[in-house]
Amino acid sequence: MKILYYDCFCGISGDMNLAALIDLGVPKEYLIQELSKLNLNSEYEIKIEKSKKLGITGTRVDVILKDKLDDEIHISDKDLHGHNHSHEHHHRNLKDIEKIINSNDLSDKVKKLSIDMFMKVAEAEAKIHGKPLYEVHFHEVGAIDSIVDMVGGAICLDYLKVDKIIASPVQVGGGFVKCAHGLMPVPAPATVEILKNIPVNAGIVKFETTTPTGAAILATNVEEFTQNLDFSIKKIAYGIGHRDLEIPNVLRVYLGEKESSEKVGEHYILETNIDDMNPELYGYVEEKLFEVGSLDVFKTPIFMKKGRPGIKLSVLTNEKVEQDALDVIFEETTSIGVRKYKVEKIMLNRDFSKVKTEYGDITIKKSYYKGKLVKYKPEYEECKTIAKEKNISIDKVYKAVYKQDIN
C-alpha cells in the first residue's frame, strides 16, 4: 500500500503543499501543463526552484500575479508563510470558481477534488459571515494564486495516486494575523472552522502557520491524523515557506509503503428500505452520496410488508464521511430511519504505472494477491479523454492497453 504522510510540524499552506509534492516527484512540467488548462495563464506566472530554510533543502513555489487591470495593486496576506503576491481587487465567489474549474479539459477527478477543497473554505466563510454559500466572496482565497494552489494540489495528488493519505496533528501557530477584515487571532476563524474535529497544536511561533487553503487541503484529503508512522518511509521531501522563523518554515512529506497481503479497512454500511419514493430520484441520490465521499452505493429490489415492492438502499462509508452520507439520505430520500453496522473491507494491494500505447501513455491500476500480480485495468477517465480527443471508440483504447506486455 502506497502512503502519503504530511508532517505538519510547522503547519501547511497552499504553495508549500505544491512545493512539497513537486519535491516528492511530481514533474513541474506536468503541473504547469495541467494548470494551463484553466486558461488563466495571462493572469499569473509560476516560479519553481530549489531553496533552503535553516539548512534544509527543498522546493519553493511562487505564484506571481500579472496586474492586467491597472497599475494599482495591493499585497495579499493570504499566505501567512511569507508570500508577497500582488492581487487584483476583483474577488470571486464560489460560482466563479466552479465555472473556472469545470470549463476546461482537466480530468473529472481533479475537477471534483478541486471543488471539494474550495467548498470547505466556502462553507467556513459562509458560517463565519452569516451569508448563503453562493453569496460569499472569497477575498484572498478567491484570488488567482489560491486557485493555482488548490487546483495544483489536486493535480499533484492525482498524479501520485497513493492508496492512503495520513497527516500529523496540525500546527496552527499563535498570535494575531492581518487579513481582509483586520487583525484576527490565530488560528483565523476560517482556518479553525475548517479544522474542526482535526487534532491541532498551537503556539510554536507567534505567527499563523496554517492558512485556510492548507487547512482545506488536509480536511478534504486526509483519512487519518496520527503521529504513529506504521509504514516504511521510501522518500522524504520538503516544501519551503517564504518567511524566516526560529524553526524551519517547511512542510515535510513522506512517501511510504505498508506491506500486507491484503488491506483491511474498517467501514460502515448504512442501509434503509424505501417503498414510497419516485424511482427517478435514485440516480440523483446516488450522485450526491458519491460526491460526499461514500465508498460505494448500491440498490437491491425487495418486497416489504403487505407485498409492497421496494428498494434497499445500501451505502458503504467510513467514519469521516458517515455524517455527510446520513445527511444526504435524510434530506434527499423519503427514509425516516437507517440501519448501521460495522464491516471489514478486504482489498488487494494496488499500485499504478504507465503503459505506452499507440494512443499515448495510459495509467493502469494493478492489483496484487500474495505478492503476485493477479489483475490490472486502465484508468477509465484517461481512456475516456483519449477516446474523445482521438474521436475513436473507448473500446479501442482499452484494447490498446490490454495488448501490451504488462509484466
Tab-separated table of N, CA and C in Angstrom, residues 108-229:
chain	number	residue	atom	x	y	z
A	108	ASP	N	-11.993	14.585	-14.621
A	108	ASP	CA	-13.142	14.712	-13.723
A	108	ASP	C	-12.715	14.589	-12.263
A	109	LYS	N	-11.735	13.729	-12.006
A	109	LYS	CA	-11.264	13.534	-10.631
A	109	LYS	C	-10.619	14.799	-10.088
A	110	VAL	N	-9.789	15.450	-10.901
A	110	VAL	CA	-9.126	16.685	-10.476
A	110	VAL	C	-10.161	17.797	-10.267
A	111	LYS	N	-11.143	17.879	-11.164
A	111	LYS	CA	-12.194	18.898	-11.011
A	111	LYS	C	-12.950	18.706	-9.701
A	112	LYS	N	-13.362	17.466	-9.443
A	112	LYS	CA	-14.135	17.194	-8.231
A	112	LYS	C	-13.332	17.510	-6.980
A	113	LEU	N	-12.075	17.069	-6.951
A	113	LEU	CA	-11.235	17.297	-5.777
A	113	LEU	C	-11.002	18.790	-5.570
A	114	SER	N	-10.784	19.529	-6.636
A	114	SER	CA	-10.571	20.979	-6.534
A	114	SER	C	-11.796	21.669	-5.953
A	115	ILE	N	-12.965	21.325	-6.468
A	115	ILE	CA	-14.197	21.951	-5.987
A	115	ILE	C	-14.479	21.551	-4.541
A	116	ASP	N	-14.182	20.295	-4.192
A	116	ASP	CA	-14.377	19.859	-2.799
A	116	ASP	C	-13.538	20.704	-1.845
A	117	MET	N	-12.297	21.017	-2.241
A	117	MET	CA	-11.437	21.825	-1.378
A	117	MET	C	-11.962	23.252	-1.263
A	118	PHE	N	-12.379	23.840	-2.381
A	118	PHE	CA	-12.948	25.185	-2.321
A	118	PHE	C	-14.234	25.205	-1.513
A	119	MET	N	-15.008	24.122	-1.593
A	119	MET	CA	-16.257	24.049	-0.843
A	119	MET	C	-15.992	24.110	0.661
A	120	LYS	N	-14.906	23.485	1.120
A	120	LYS	CA	-14.554	23.544	2.543
A	120	LYS	C	-14.365	24.990	2.987
A	121	VAL	N	-13.657	25.760	2.150
A	121	VAL	CA	-13.418	27.162	2.501
A	121	VAL	C	-14.715	27.966	2.416
A	122	ALA	N	-15.518	27.723	1.383
A	122	ALA	CA	-16.766	28.459	1.204
A	122	ALA	C	-17.717	28.216	2.373
A	123	GLU	N	-17.820	26.948	2.791
A	123	GLU	CA	-18.703	26.627	3.913
A	123	GLU	C	-18.253	27.322	5.191
A	124	ALA	N	-16.937	27.361	5.402
A	124	ALA	CA	-16.414	28.035	6.596
A	124	ALA	C	-16.691	29.532	6.543
A	125	GLU	N	-16.426	30.163	5.396
A	125	GLU	CA	-16.656	31.605	5.256
A	125	GLU	C	-18.145	31.939	5.393
A	126	ALA	N	-19.004	31.088	4.815
A	126	ALA	CA	-20.448	31.341	4.896
A	126	ALA	C	-20.925	31.300	6.347
A	127	LYS	N	-20.420	30.336	7.106
A	127	LYS	CA	-20.827	30.221	8.505
A	127	LYS	C	-20.322	31.408	9.322
A	128	ILE	N	-19.075	31.784	9.108
A	128	ILE	CA	-18.479	32.870	9.886
A	128	ILE	C	-19.184	34.197	9.615
A	129	HIS	N	-19.473	34.463	8.326
A	129	HIS	CA	-20.030	35.765	7.959
A	129	HIS	C	-21.558	35.767	7.913
A	130	GLY	N	-22.187	34.606	8.159
A	130	GLY	CA	-23.644	34.541	8.175
A	130	GLY	C	-24.282	34.815	6.837
A	131	LYS	N	-23.670	34.287	5.769
A	131	LYS	CA	-24.183	34.514	4.419
A	131	LYS	C	-24.502	33.185	3.744
A	132	PRO	N	-25.405	33.180	2.759
A	132	PRO	CA	-25.618	31.965	1.961
A	132	PRO	C	-24.340	31.570	1.247
A	133	LEU	N	-24.193	30.282	0.976
A	133	LEU	CA	-22.951	29.730	0.427
A	133	LEU	C	-22.501	30.458	-0.834
A	134	TYR	N	-23.428	30.692	-1.750
A	134	TYR	CA	-23.040	31.254	-3.049
A	134	TYR	C	-22.992	32.782	-3.055
A	135	GLU	N	-23.209	33.403	-1.906
A	135	GLU	CA	-23.044	34.852	-1.809
A	135	GLU	C	-21.713	35.234	-1.179
A	136	VAL	N	-20.970	34.242	-0.714
A	136	VAL	CA	-19.687	34.516	-0.077
A	136	VAL	C	-18.659	34.885	-1.138
A	137	HIS	N	-17.952	35.996	-0.907
A	137	HIS	CA	-16.799	36.328	-1.734
A	137	HIS	C	-15.552	35.840	-1.009
A	138	PHE	N	-14.629	35.274	-1.780
A	138	PHE	CA	-13.526	34.563	-1.164
A	138	PHE	C	-12.372	35.460	-0.722
A	139	HIS	N	-12.415	36.744	-1.041
A	139	HIS	CA	-11.294	37.624	-0.703
A	139	HIS	C	-9.998	37.008	-1.205
A	140	GLU	N	-8.983	36.865	-0.346
A	140	GLU	CA	-7.712	36.340	-0.810
A	140	GLU	C	-7.816	34.905	-1.324
A	141	VAL	N	-8.735	34.108	-0.735
A	141	VAL	CA	-8.816	32.701	-1.122
A	141	VAL	C	-9.388	32.550	-2.529
A	142	GLY	N	-10.096	33.558	-3.031
A	142	GLY	CA	-10.598	33.506	-4.396
A	142	GLY	C	-9.643	34.088	-5.405
A	143	ALA	N	-8.494	34.544	-4.946
A	143	ALA	CA	-7.522	35.123	-5.862
A	143	ALA	C	-6.854	34.037	-6.694
A	144	ILE	N	-6.205	34.470	-7.771
A	144	ILE	CA	-5.622	33.521	-8.715
A	144	ILE	C	-4.624	32.591	-8.047
A	145	ASP	N	-3.790	33.115	-7.133
A	145	ASP	CA	-2.765	32.247	-6.540
A	145	ASP	C	-3.397	31.124	-5.723
A	146	SER	N	-4.541	31.387	-5.088
A	146	SER	CA	-5.198	30.323	-4.333
A	146	SER	C	-5.859	29.303	-5.251
A	147	ILE	N	-6.369	29.754	-6.396
A	147	ILE	CA	-6.898	28.817	-7.387
A	147	ILE	C	-5.786	27.902	-7.867
A	148	VAL	N	-4.639	28.475	-8.149
A	148	VAL	CA	-3.489	27.676	-8.584
A	148	VAL	C	-3.065	26.705	-7.482
A	149	ASP	N	-3.041	27.182	-6.226
A	149	ASP	CA	-2.632	26.326	-5.113
A	149	ASP	C	-3.544	25.108	-4.970
A	150	MET	N	-4.866	25.325	-5.027
A	150	MET	CA	-5.790	24.222	-4.761
A	150	MET	C	-5.956	23.307	-5.974
A	151	VAL	N	-6.116	23.873	-7.154
A	151	VAL	CA	-6.215	23.021	-8.345
A	151	VAL	C	-4.882	22.323	-8.583
A	152	GLY	N	-3.774	23.038	-8.364
A	152	GLY	CA	-2.461	22.411	-8.496
A	152	GLY	C	-2.275	21.277	-7.507
A	153	GLY	N	-2.775	21.468	-6.273
A	153	GLY	CA	-2.706	20.392	-5.288
A	153	GLY	C	-3.478	19.165	-5.737
A	154	ALA	N	-4.666	19.380	-6.307
A	154	ALA	CA	-5.470	18.260	-6.812
A	154	ALA	C	-4.746	17.541	-7.952
A	155	ILE	N	-4.113	18.306	-8.829
A	155	ILE	CA	-3.357	17.717	-9.942
A	155	ILE	C	-2.221	16.848	-9.414
A	156	CYS	N	-1.488	17.355	-8.427
A	156	CYS	CA	-0.350	16.612	-7.875
A	156	CYS	C	-0.808	15.344	-7.154
A	157	LEU	N	-1.857	15.439	-6.354
A	157	LEU	CA	-2.355	14.261	-5.633
A	157	LEU	C	-2.864	13.209	-6.607
A	158	ASP	N	-3.526	13.648	-7.668
A	158	ASP	CA	-3.996	12.707	-8.685
A	158	ASP	C	-2.819	12.024	-9.377
A	159	TYR	N	-1.758	12.774	-9.611
A	159	TYR	CA	-0.569	12.199	-10.265
A	159	TYR	C	0.088	11.138	-9.384
A	160	LEU	N	0.186	11.392	-8.086
A	160	LEU	CA	0.868	10.461	-7.177
A	160	LEU	C	0.099	9.160	-6.986
A	161	LYS	N	-1.239	9.219	-7.068
A	161	LYS	CA	-2.093	8.024	-6.974
A	161	LYS	C	-1.720	7.132	-5.778
A	162	VAL	N	-1.718	7.727	-4.606
A	162	VAL	CA	-1.449	6.953	-3.392
A	162	VAL	C	-2.727	6.260	-2.929
A	163	ASP	N	-2.555	5.222	-2.111
A	163	ASP	CA	-3.709	4.488	-1.597
A	163	ASP	C	-4.318	5.152	-0.366
A	164	LYS	N	-3.493	5.880	0.383
A	164	LYS	CA	-3.983	6.475	1.621
A	164	LYS	C	-3.172	7.725	1.941
A	165	ILE	N	-3.856	8.755	2.444
A	165	ILE	CA	-3.182	9.989	2.858
A	165	ILE	C	-3.381	10.156	4.363
A	166	ILE	N	-2.269	10.332	5.073
A	166	ILE	CA	-2.268	10.468	6.528
A	166	ILE	C	-1.560	11.781	6.866
A	167	ALA	N	-1.829	12.329	8.035
A	167	ALA	CA	-1.144	13.550	8.464
A	167	ALA	C	-0.937	13.533	9.966
A	168	SER	N	0.040	14.302	10.402
A	168	SER	CA	0.260	14.531	11.823
A	168	SER	C	-0.772	15.534	12.328
A	169	PRO	N	-0.892	15.717	13.660
A	169	PRO	CA	-1.650	16.873	14.153
A	169	PRO	C	-1.099	18.154	13.524
A	170	VAL	N	-1.934	19.148	13.326
A	170	VAL	CA	-1.592	20.319	12.517
A	170	VAL	C	-1.195	21.482	13.419
A	171	GLN	N	0.001	22.011	13.211
A	171	GLN	CA	0.464	23.176	13.944
A	171	GLN	C	-0.163	24.426	13.334
A	172	VAL	N	-0.862	25.219	14.165
A	172	VAL	CA	-1.546	26.408	13.640
A	172	VAL	C	-0.824	27.703	13.981
A	173	GLY	N	0.160	27.666	14.898
A	173	GLY	CA	0.892	28.868	15.262
A	173	GLY	C	0.220	29.631	16.385
A	174	GLY	N	0.476	30.943	16.461
A	174	GLY	CA	-0.092	31.748	17.528
A	174	GLY	C	-0.050	33.230	17.194
A	175	GLY	N	-0.510	34.055	18.129
A	175	GLY	CA	-0.503	35.498	17.925
A	175	GLY	C	-1.711	35.988	17.160
A	176	PHE	N	-1.486	36.998	16.314
A	176	PHE	CA	-2.555	37.592	15.519
A	176	PHE	C	-2.105	37.682	14.072
A	177	VAL	N	-3.097	37.722	13.165
A	177	VAL	CA	-2.788	37.805	11.742
A	177	VAL	C	-3.623	38.904	11.107
A	178	LYS	N	-3.046	39.606	10.144
A	178	LYS	CA	-3.751	40.653	9.425
A	178	LYS	C	-4.405	40.050	8.192
A	179	CYS	N	-5.705	40.263	8.017
A	179	CYS	CA	-6.408	39.739	6.847
A	179	CYS	C	-7.360	40.804	6.328
A	180	ALA	N	-8.259	40.418	5.417
A	180	ALA	CA	-9.135	41.391	4.756
A	180	ALA	C	-10.043	42.127	5.732
A	181	HIS	N	-10.349	41.512	6.875
A	181	HIS	CA	-11.270	42.107	7.838
A	181	HIS	C	-10.555	42.766	9.014
A	182	GLY	N	-9.218	42.830	8.985
A	182	GLY	CA	-8.469	43.423	10.075
A	182	GLY	C	-7.639	42.390	10.812
A	183	LEU	N	-7.257	42.696	12.058
A	183	LEU	CA	-6.462	41.763	12.853
A	183	LEU	C	-7.349	40.663	13.419
A	184	MET	N	-6.904	39.427	13.267
A	184	MET	CA	-7.654	38.280	13.758
A	184	MET	C	-6.741	37.409	14.623
A	185	PRO	N	-7.314	36.734	15.629
A	185	PRO	CA	-6.492	35.823	16.429
A	185	PRO	C	-6.136	34.581	15.617
A	186	VAL	N	-5.008	33.997	15.973
A	186	VAL	CA	-4.570	32.756	15.323
A	186	VAL	C	-5.025	31.565	16.152
A	187	PRO	N	-5.609	30.525	15.531
A	187	PRO	CA	-5.897	30.434	14.101
A	187	PRO	C	-7.044	31.340	13.697
A	188	ALA	N	-6.988	31.838	12.442
A	188	ALA	CA	-8.041	32.703	11.930
A	188	ALA	C	-9.367	31.944	11.906
A	189	PRO	N	-10.500	32.644	11.999
A	189	PRO	CA	-11.795	31.969	12.077
A	189	PRO	C	-12.030	30.936	10.973
A	190	ALA	N	-11.682	31.254	9.732
A	190	ALA	CA	-11.900	30.295	8.641
A	190	ALA	C	-11.057	29.042	8.834
A	191	THR	N	-9.807	29.230	9.251
A	191	THR	CA	-8.906	28.091	9.443
A	191	THR	C	-9.417	27.156	10.526
A	192	VAL	N	-9.807	27.704	11.671
A	192	VAL	CA	-10.249	26.859	12.777
A	192	VAL	C	-11.577	26.183	12.461
A	193	GLU	N	-12.423	26.854	11.679
A	193	GLU	CA	-13.694	26.232	11.267
A	193	GLU	C	-13.431	25.020	10.373
A	194	ILE	N	-12.502	25.165	9.441
A	194	ILE	CA	-12.168	24.055	8.538
A	194	ILE	C	-11.526	22.900	9.303
A	195	LEU	N	-10.770	23.214	10.347
A	195	LEU	CA	-10.037	22.189	11.099
A	195	LEU	C	-10.849	21.581	12.243
A	196	LYS	N	-12.150	21.820	12.272
A	196	LYS	CA	-12.976	21.191	13.308
A	196	LYS	C	-12.826	19.671	13.248
A	197	ASN	N	-12.727	19.047	14.425
A	197	ASN	CA	-12.594	17.583	14.554
A	197	ASN	C	-11.252	17.048	14.054
A	198	ILE	N	-10.304	17.940	13.797
A	198	ILE	CA	-8.950	17.545	13.389
A	198	ILE	C	-7.990	17.939	14.505
A	199	PRO	N	-7.089	17.041	14.941
A	199	PRO	CA	-6.168	17.394	16.034
A	199	PRO	C	-5.183	18.478	15.618
A	200	VAL	N	-5.015	19.464	16.482
A	200	VAL	CA	-4.108	20.575	16.179
A	200	VAL	C	-3.160	20.807	17.342
A	201	ASN	N	-2.049	21.476	17.051
A	201	ASN	CA	-1.127	22.014	18.047
A	201	ASN	C	-1.025	23.506	17.810
A	202	ALA	N	-0.697	24.264	18.847
A	202	ALA	CA	-0.650	25.714	18.705
A	202	ALA	C	0.532	26.289	19.466
A	203	GLY	N	0.934	27.521	19.041
A	203	GLY	CA	1.867	28.320	19.813
A	203	GLY	C	3.335	28.091	19.577
A	204	ILE	N	3.712	27.303	18.573
A	204	ILE	CA	5.145	27.050	18.357
A	204	ILE	C	5.861	28.329	17.948
A	205	VAL	N	5.136	29.237	17.245
A	205	VAL	CA	5.655	30.568	16.910
A	205	VAL	C	4.496	31.550	17.012
A	206	LYS	N	4.795	32.827	17.162
A	206	LYS	CA	3.763	33.864	17.209
A	206	LYS	C	3.446	34.328	15.791
A	207	PHE	N	2.882	33.389	15.045
A	207	PHE	CA	2.638	33.628	13.632
A	207	PHE	C	1.700	32.540	13.141
A	208	GLU	N	0.832	32.846	12.185
A	208	GLU	CA	-0.071	31.810	11.682
A	208	GLU	C	0.679	30.897	10.716
A	209	THR	N	0.740	29.623	11.052
A	209	THR	CA	1.494	28.672	10.231
A	209	THR	C	0.612	27.831	9.317
A	210	THR	N	-0.695	27.819	9.548
A	210	THR	CA	-1.613	27.089	8.678
A	210	THR	C	-2.646	28.053	8.117
A	211	THR	N	-2.744	28.120	6.794
A	211	THR	CA	-3.682	29.002	6.112
A	211	THR	C	-4.996	28.265	5.838
A	212	PRO	N	-6.071	28.994	5.525
A	212	PRO	CA	-7.320	28.314	5.144
A	212	PRO	C	-7.134	27.349	3.973
A	213	THR	N	-6.315	27.744	2.999
A	213	THR	CA	-6.051	26.851	1.862
A	213	THR	C	-5.399	25.564	2.327
A	214	GLY	N	-4.364	25.686	3.167
A	214	GLY	CA	-3.693	24.494	3.679
A	214	GLY	C	-4.624	23.631	4.500
A	215	ALA	N	-5.460	24.266	5.321
A	215	ALA	CA	-6.417	23.510	6.144
A	215	ALA	C	-7.401	22.755	5.261
A	216	ALA	N	-7.873	23.386	4.181
A	216	ALA	CA	-8.831	22.741	3.281
A	216	ALA	C	-8.208	21.551	2.557
A	217	ILE	N	-6.941	21.661	2.197
A	217	ILE	CA	-6.246	20.541	1.548
A	217	ILE	C	-6.230	19.330	2.472
A	218	LEU	N	-5.922	19.559	3.740
A	218	LEU	CA	-5.877	18.451	4.708
A	218	LEU	C	-7.273	17.904	4.984
A	219	ALA	N	-8.223	18.794	5.262
A	219	ALA	CA	-9.565	18.350	5.645
A	219	ALA	C	-10.242	17.551	4.546
A	220	THR	N	-9.932	17.864	3.301
A	220	THR	CA	-10.559	17.182	2.172
A	220	THR	C	-9.916	15.834	1.866
A	221	ASN	N	-8.615	15.723	2.073
A	221	ASN	CA	-7.890	14.562	1.541
A	221	ASN	C	-7.372	13.563	2.575
A	222	VAL	N	-7.172	13.996	3.805
A	222	VAL	CA	-6.528	13.122	4.793
A	222	VAL	C	-7.548	12.182	5.422
A	223	GLU	N	-7.236	10.891	5.434
A	223	GLU	CA	-8.114	9.880	6.036
A	223	GLU	C	-7.875	9.717	7.529
A	224	GLU	N	-6.636	9.980	7.975
A	224	GLU	CA	-6.290	9.707	9.369
A	224	GLU	C	-5.237	10.699	9.838
A	225	PHE	N	-5.413	11.221	11.051
A	225	PHE	CA	-4.429	12.112	11.666
A	225	PHE	C	-3.771	11.367	12.824
A	226	THR	N	-2.479	11.148	12.720
A	226	THR	CA	-1.769	10.382	13.739
A	226	THR	C	-0.281	10.699	13.683
A	227	GLN	N	0.400	10.479	14.798
A	227	GLN	CA	1.858	10.581	14.821
A	227	GLN	C	2.506	9.201	14.721
A	228	ASN	N	1.689	8.172	14.626
A	228	ASN	CA	2.186	6.805	14.538
A	228	ASN	C	2.509	6.453	13.088
A	229	LEU	N	3.790	6.327	12.787
A	229	LEU	CA	4.222	6.010	11.422
A	229	LEU	C	4.405	4.501	11.300
